[in-house]
Amino acid sequence: MEWFISFSKPTRQMGFSFLFFLLFYHLSLPVLTVNAFIGTYGVNYGRIANNLPSPETVVVLLRSARIRNIRIYDADHGVLNAFKGSGIEIVVGLGNEYLKDMSADEGLAMDWVKENVQPFLPGTQIRGIAVGNEVFGTTDQDLWEGLLGTVKNVYNALNRLQLTSIIQVSSPHSEGVFSTTFPPSSGAFREDILPYMKQLLQFFWEIGSPFYVNAYPFLAYMSDPENIDIRYALFESNPGAYDSKTKLHYDNMFDAQIDAAYAALEQLGYGKMEVIVSETGWASKGDANEAGASVQNAQTYNYNLRKRLAKKKGTPYRPKMVVRAYIFALFNENLKPGLLLRGILGSSKLMVALLMTLDSKGSMLPQHHPYTH
């Protein structure tokens, strides 16, 4: 690459061209914004249950385990007050039920931020707002249409309050946004959501937000246990999978799912957008038709996931982009319907999301080694 520097006297035409270049260059780059994630590992703190410890106790548990990132699915004031001064960074959630009205009314977004975010700063380290959850996984097109408008209104509210330098706006997606994910290089978004996804990605690129995806190898394995090696899904030794297009080898499904997301983003021109896993985990209990759901498999997945994230490395397709993920979830939620009622990870009495003992230096001690043979 060569750089040409001219010391000739600038003409009016040169001045116009240079200004046009600067404008184009500025618009082509994402705005640098806050990093809402410290390190590589965080947890989701869901609370649809009637047997959970108090938020104050949760803070103690998280700090003792050196967990510095959490996501909650609302902006509960009791939780936000409990985390004041904890040093733990929080992403709060703005539920799907807000999208239709807030997308059409910027004032509602401002009111929500002023009520649920601004009063808790700076003591409570709110670093992100997740707008909606798996919106394109629903069949409600009104939600699809309302997502971008709400994202913009929330961002504009933060901007007017001068909070965009510390709070990131995002929206997590399910694997259902993809039409195909295997091999990873074939990753692509569904055609029916493309008009909405393209606009959303463009805005997130402009404000510097990453792409958040809920990646569950467990769900993929459960849907096809006859053809998917469970060892591949659990980060255990296995033959792996080969992507003939990229000539890359995958020894676990988690990395493959992330690279499928990168491939889908690349197809739309956002190959440099970071992918962060907003949820991942493994069911500890399930019905007869829910293959692989067991305490042992959940322990194996979480133990191996934590080891993989601790390496602070990227994926085969994006080796320099360190993988970061939030594990689901901190506790079983006994009032939550469906499969997740049994809990992906947690316990109402124990912080099983870690599934390992931490010594005084925060190192992992596999006292109850979860590997299966």
Coordinates of C-alpha atoms in Angstrom, one line a residue:
M1 CA 0.0 0.0 0.0
E2 CA 1.3 3.4 -0.9
W3 CA 0.3 6.8 0.6
F4 CA 0.6 9.9 -1.6
I5 CA 1.1 13.2 0.2
S6 CA 1.0 16.4 -1.9
F7 CA 2.5 19.6 -0.8
S8 CA 1.1 21.6 -3.7
K9 CA -1.0 24.7 -3.0
P10 CA -4.7 23.5 -2.6
T11 CA -7.2 24.7 -5.1
R12 CA -10.9 25.2 -4.4
Q13 CA -11.6 21.9 -6.2
M14 CA -9.0 20.1 -4.1
G15 CA -10.5 21.5 -1.0
F16 CA -14.0 20.4 -1.9
S17 CA -12.7 16.9 -2.8
F18 CA -10.8 16.6 0.4
L19 CA -13.9 17.6 2.5
F20 CA -16.0 15.1 0.5
F21 CA -13.4 12.4 1.3
L22 CA -13.5 13.2 5.0
L23 CA -17.3 13.1 5.1
F24 CA -17.4 9.8 3.2
Y25 CA -14.7 8.3 5.4
H26 CA -16.5 9.4 8.5
L27 CA -19.8 7.9 7.4
S28 CA -18.2 4.6 6.4
L29 CA -16.8 3.9 9.9
P30 CA -18.7 2.9 13.0
V31 CA -18.9 5.3 15.8
L32 CA -16.6 4.3 18.7
T33 CA -18.7 3.5 21.7
V34 CA -18.7 1.9 25.1
N35 CA -17.5 -1.7 25.6
A36 CA -20.4 -3.3 27.6
F37 CA -18.4 -6.4 28.4
I38 CA -15.3 -6.9 30.6
G39 CA -13.3 -10.0 29.9
T40 CA -14.9 -13.0 28.2
Y41 CA -17.4 -14.4 30.6
G42 CA -20.8 -13.3 32.1
V43 CA -24.0 -14.7 33.3
N44 CA -27.7 -14.1 32.7
Y45 CA -29.7 -13.4 35.9
G46 CA -33.3 -14.3 35.3
R47 CA -35.8 -14.1 38.1
I48 CA -39.0 -15.8 37.1
A49 CA -39.1 -17.8 40.3
N50 CA -40.4 -17.6 43.9
N51 CA -37.4 -19.3 45.6
L52 CA -34.4 -17.2 44.7
P53 CA -32.0 -15.5 47.1
S54 CA -32.2 -11.8 47.5
P55 CA -30.4 -9.5 44.9
E56 CA -28.0 -8.5 47.8
T57 CA -27.1 -12.1 48.3
V58 CA -26.6 -12.6 44.5
V59 CA -24.1 -9.7 44.5
V60 CA -22.1 -11.5 47.2
L61 CA -22.1 -14.7 45.1
L62 CA -21.1 -13.0 41.9
R63 CA -18.3 -11.0 43.5
S64 CA -16.9 -14.1 45.3
A65 CA -16.8 -15.9 41.9
R66 CA -15.3 -12.9 40.2
I67 CA -18.1 -12.5 37.7
R68 CA -18.1 -9.0 36.4
N69 CA -20.8 -9.1 33.7
I70 CA -24.5 -9.8 34.1
R71 CA -27.6 -9.4 32.0
I72 CA -31.1 -9.0 33.4
Y73 CA -34.3 -9.1 31.4
D74 CA -35.8 -5.9 32.8
A75 CA -34.7 -2.9 34.8
D76 CA -35.9 -3.9 38.2
H77 CA -35.1 -1.1 40.7
G78 CA -34.5 -3.5 43.6
V79 CA -31.8 -5.3 41.6
L80 CA -30.3 -2.1 40.3
N81 CA -30.1 -0.7 43.8
A82 CA -28.5 -4.0 45.2
F83 CA -25.7 -3.8 42.6
K84 CA -24.8 -0.2 43.5
G85 CA -21.1 0.0 44.2
S86 CA -20.5 -3.7 43.4
G87 CA -18.2 -3.1 40.4
I88 CA -20.4 -5.6 38.4
E89 CA -21.4 -4.3 35.0
I90 CA -25.0 -4.8 34.0
V91 CA -27.0 -4.9 30.8
V92 CA -30.7 -4.2 31.5
G93 CA -33.5 -5.3 29.3
L94 CA -36.4 -3.5 27.6
G95 CA -39.0 -6.1 26.9
N96 CA -40.8 -6.8 23.7
E97 CA -44.0 -5.5 25.2
Y98 CA -42.6 -1.9 24.9
L99 CA -41.6 -2.0 21.2
K100 CA -44.9 -1.1 19.4
D101 CA -45.6 2.0 21.4
M102 CA -42.0 3.2 22.0
S103 CA -41.1 2.9 18.3
A104 CA -43.7 5.6 17.5
D105 CA -43.0 7.8 20.5
E106 CA -39.6 9.1 21.3
G107 CA -40.9 10.6 24.5
L108 CA -41.7 7.1 25.9
A109 CA -38.1 6.1 25.4
M110 CA -36.9 9.2 27.2
D111 CA -39.3 8.6 30.1
W112 CA -38.1 4.9 30.3
V113 CA -34.4 5.9 30.4
K114 CA -35.0 8.6 32.9
E115 CA -37.0 6.3 35.2
N116 CA -35.0 3.0 34.8
V117 CA -31.4 4.0 34.0
Q118 CA -30.4 7.5 34.7
P119 CA -31.3 7.6 38.5
F120 CA -29.0 4.6 39.2
L121 CA -25.9 6.1 37.6
P122 CA -23.1 6.2 38.3
G123 CA -23.3 4.0 41.4
T124 CA -24.8 1.1 39.5
Q125 CA -22.7 0.3 36.5
I126 CA -25.4 0.0 33.8
R127 CA -23.4 -0.5 30.6
G128 CA -26.0 -1.6 28.1
I129 CA -29.7 -1.7 27.2
A130 CA -30.9 -4.8 25.4
V131 CA -33.9 -3.7 23.3
G132 CA -36.3 -6.6 22.9
N133 CA -35.4 -10.3 23.0
E134 CA -35.3 -12.6 20.0
V135 CA -37.8 -10.3 18.2
F136 CA -37.3 -12.0 14.8
G137 CA -38.0 -15.3 16.3
T138 CA -41.6 -14.3 16.9
T139 CA -44.3 -14.3 14.2
D140 CA -45.5 -10.8 15.2
Q141 CA -44.5 -8.5 12.3
D142 CA -45.6 -5.5 14.3
L143 CA -42.7 -6.3 16.7
W144 CA -40.3 -6.7 13.7
E145 CA -41.3 -3.3 12.4
G146 CA -41.1 -1.7 15.9
L147 CA -37.6 -2.9 16.8
L148 CA -35.5 -0.4 14.8
G149 CA -37.6 2.5 15.8
T150 CA -37.4 1.7 19.5
V151 CA -33.6 1.1 19.2
K152 CA -33.2 4.5 17.6
N153 CA -35.4 6.2 20.1
V154 CA -33.6 4.7 23.1
Y155 CA -30.3 5.6 21.6
N156 CA -31.4 9.2 20.9
A157 CA -32.7 9.5 24.5
L158 CA -29.3 8.3 25.8
N159 CA -27.6 10.7 23.4
R160 CA -29.6 13.7 24.7
L161 CA -28.7 12.7 28.2
Q162 CA -25.0 12.4 27.2
L163 CA -25.0 8.7 28.2
T164 CA -24.0 7.1 24.9
S165 CA -20.3 7.1 26.0
I166 CA -21.1 4.6 28.8
I167 CA -24.2 2.8 27.7
Q168 CA -24.4 0.5 24.7
V169 CA -27.7 -0.2 22.8
S170 CA -28.2 -3.7 21.4
S171 CA -30.8 -6.4 20.7
P172 CA -30.2 -10.2 21.1
H173 CA -31.3 -12.6 18.4
S174 CA -32.0 -16.4 18.4
E175 CA -30.5 -18.9 16.0
G176 CA -33.9 -18.7 14.3
V177 CA -32.8 -15.6 12.4
F178 CA -30.6 -17.8 10.2
S179 CA -31.9 -19.8 7.2
T180 CA -28.8 -22.0 7.4
T181 CA -25.8 -22.4 9.7
F182 CA -24.0 -25.5 8.5
P183 CA -21.4 -25.6 7.3
P184 CA -20.5 -22.3 9.1
S185 CA -19.4 -20.6 5.8
S186 CA -23.0 -21.0 4.5
G187 CA -24.5 -18.9 7.4
A188 CA -27.2 -16.7 6.1
F189 CA -30.2 -14.7 7.4
R190 CA -33.7 -15.7 6.6
E191 CA -35.1 -14.0 3.5
D192 CA -38.3 -12.8 5.3
I193 CA -36.4 -10.8 7.9
L194 CA -33.8 -9.3 5.6
P195 CA -35.5 -5.9 5.0
Y196 CA -35.7 -5.4 8.8
M197 CA -32.3 -7.0 9.7
K198 CA -30.4 -4.9 7.1
Q199 CA -31.7 -1.6 8.5
L200 CA -31.0 -2.8 12.1
L201 CA -27.5 -3.9 11.3
Q202 CA -26.7 -0.6 9.5
F203 CA -27.8 1.4 12.6
F204 CA -25.8 -0.8 15.0
W205 CA -22.8 -0.4 12.7
E206 CA -23.2 3.3 12.8
I207 CA -23.3 3.4 16.6
G208 CA -20.6 0.7 17.1
S209 CA -22.8 -2.0 18.6
P210 CA -22.0 -5.7 18.2
F211 CA -24.3 -8.5 17.0
Y212 CA -25.7 -10.5 19.9
V213 CA -26.9 -14.0 19.4
N214 CA -28.3 -16.7 21.7
A215 CA -26.3 -19.8 20.7
Y216 CA -27.4 -23.2 22.2
P217 CA -25.6 -26.3 20.9
F218 CA -28.0 -28.2 23.2
L219 CA -31.0 -27.2 21.1
A220 CA -29.3 -28.2 17.9
Y221 CA -28.3 -31.6 19.4
M222 CA -31.8 -32.1 20.8
S223 CA -33.3 -31.6 17.4
D224 CA -31.1 -34.2 15.7
P225 CA -29.4 -36.5 18.2
E226 CA -29.0 -39.3 15.6
N227 CA -26.7 -37.2 13.4
I228 CA -25.0 -34.9 15.8
D229 CA -22.2 -36.2 18.0
I230 CA -22.9 -35.1 21.5
R231 CA -19.2 -34.8 22.2
Y232 CA -19.1 -32.1 19.5
A233 CA -21.8 -30.2 21.3
L234 CA -20.1 -30.6 24.7
F235 CA -16.6 -29.5 23.7
E236 CA -15.3 -33.0 24.3
S237 CA -12.8 -34.9 22.1
N238 CA -14.4 -35.8 18.8
P239 CA -13.6 -36.0 15.1
G240 CA -15.1 -32.5 14.6
A241 CA -16.5 -31.0 11.4
Y242 CA -14.8 -29.7 8.3
D243 CA -15.9 -26.7 6.2
S244 CA -14.8 -27.4 2.7
K245 CA -15.3 -23.8 1.5
T246 CA -13.0 -22.2 4.1
K247 CA -11.0 -25.3 4.7
L248 CA -11.4 -24.8 8.4
H249 CA -11.9 -27.6 11.0
Y250 CA -14.3 -27.2 14.0
D251 CA -13.9 -29.3 17.1
N252 CA -17.0 -27.9 18.8
M253 CA -20.5 -26.7 17.7
F254 CA -20.3 -23.5 19.8
D255 CA -17.5 -22.0 17.6
A256 CA -19.3 -23.2 14.5
Q257 CA -22.5 -21.4 15.5
I258 CA -20.6 -18.2 16.1
D259 CA -18.8 -18.4 12.7
A260 CA -22.1 -19.0 11.0
A261 CA -23.2 -15.7 12.4
Y262 CA -20.1 -14.0 11.1
A263 CA -20.7 -15.5 7.7
A264 CA -24.2 -14.2 7.6
L265 CA -23.1 -10.8 8.6
E266 CA -20.4 -10.8 6.0
Q267 CA -22.9 -11.6 3.3
L268 CA -24.7 -8.3 4.2
G269 CA -21.5 -6.3 4.3
Y270 CA -20.9 -6.4 8.1
G271 CA -18.0 -8.8 8.3
K272 CA -16.1 -6.7 10.8
M273 CA -19.0 -6.5 13.2
E274 CA -18.3 -8.3 16.5
V275 CA -20.5 -11.3 17.5
I276 CA -21.2 -11.7 21.2
V277 CA -23.1 -14.6 22.6
S278 CA -25.9 -13.2 24.8
E279 CA -27.1 -16.6 26.0
T280 CA -25.7 -20.1 26.0
G281 CA -26.1 -23.1 28.2
W282 CA -27.3 -26.7 28.6
A283 CA -30.5 -28.1 30.1
S284 CA -30.0 -30.1 33.3
K285 CA -33.3 -31.9 33.1
G286 CA -35.8 -32.7 30.4
D287 CA -38.5 -35.0 29.1
A288 CA -37.9 -38.3 27.2
N289 CA -37.9 -36.5 23.9
E290 CA -35.4 -33.8 25.0
A291 CA -32.2 -35.7 24.2
G292 CA -29.1 -34.9 26.2
A293 CA -30.8 -33.0 29.0
S294 CA -29.0 -34.1 32.2
V295 CA -27.1 -32.6 35.1
Q296 CA -23.9 -34.4 34.0
N297 CA -24.1 -32.9 30.5
A298 CA -24.9 -29.5 31.8
Q299 CA -21.9 -29.7 34.1
T300 CA -19.7 -30.8 31.2
Y301 CA -20.9 -28.1 28.9
N302 CA -20.5 -25.3 31.4
Y303 CA -17.1 -26.5 32.7
N304 CA -15.7 -26.8 29.2
L305 CA -17.3 -23.5 28.0
R306 CA -15.7 -21.7 30.9
K307 CA -12.3 -23.2 30.0
R308 CA -12.8 -22.3 26.3
L309 CA -13.6 -18.7 27.2
A310 CA -10.7 -18.5 29.6
K311 CA -8.3 -19.0 26.7
K312 CA -9.4 -15.6 25.3
K313 CA -9.1 -16.7 21.7
G314 CA -11.3 -16.3 18.6
T315 CA -13.0 -18.8 16.4
P316 CA -11.5 -20.6 13.3
Y317 CA -13.0 -18.0 11.0
R318 CA -12.3 -15.0 13.2
P319 CA -9.2 -16.0 15.2
K320 CA -8.4 -12.5 16.3
M321 CA -11.9 -11.7 17.6
V322 CA -11.9 -13.0 21.1
V323 CA -15.1 -14.9 21.9
R324 CA -17.3 -13.5 24.7
A325 CA -20.4 -15.1 26.1
Y326 CA -23.1 -14.9 28.8
I327 CA -24.1 -18.2 30.3
F328 CA -27.8 -19.0 30.9
A329 CA -28.5 -18.9 33.6
L330 CA -27.6 -18.1 37.2
F331 CA -30.6 -19.9 38.7
N332 CA -33.4 -22.3 37.8
E333 CA -36.5 -20.3 37.3
N334 CA -39.3 -22.5 38.7
L335 CA -42.1 -20.3 37.4
K336 CA -40.9 -20.2 33.8
P337 CA -42.9 -22.3 31.4
G338 CA -41.4 -24.8 28.9
L339 CA -38.0 -26.5 28.8
L340 CA -36.2 -23.7 30.6
L341 CA -38.4 -24.4 33.6
R342 CA -35.9 -27.1 34.5
G343 CA -33.1 -24.7 34.3
I344 CA -30.2 -24.5 31.8
L345 CA -27.7 -24.2 34.7
G346 CA -28.7 -22.8 38.0
S347 CA -30.2 -23.8 41.3
S348 CA -32.4 -21.8 43.6
K349 CA -29.9 -22.4 46.5
L350 CA -26.5 -22.8 44.8
M351 CA -24.8 -20.8 42.1
V352 CA -24.4 -23.8 39.9
A353 CA -23.7 -21.6 36.9
L354 CA -20.0 -21.8 37.8
L355 CA -20.1 -25.6 38.3
M356 CA -16.6 -25.4 39.6
T357 CA -14.8 -24.4 42.7
L358 CA -12.8 -21.2 42.7
D359 CA -9.7 -21.0 44.8
S360 CA -8.6 -17.8 46.5
K361 CA -6.9 -16.5 43.4
G362 CA -10.0 -17.2 41.2
S363 CA -8.5 -20.3 39.5
M364 CA -10.7 -23.1 38.4
L365 CA -10.4 -26.2 40.6
P366 CA -12.1 -29.2 38.9
Q367 CA -12.9 -31.0 42.3
H368 CA -15.8 -32.8 40.7
H369 CA -14.5 -33.3 37.2
P370 CA -17.5 -33.2 34.8
Y371 CA -16.0 -35.0 31.9
T372 CA -17.8 -38.1 30.7
H373 CA -15.9 -41.0 29.1

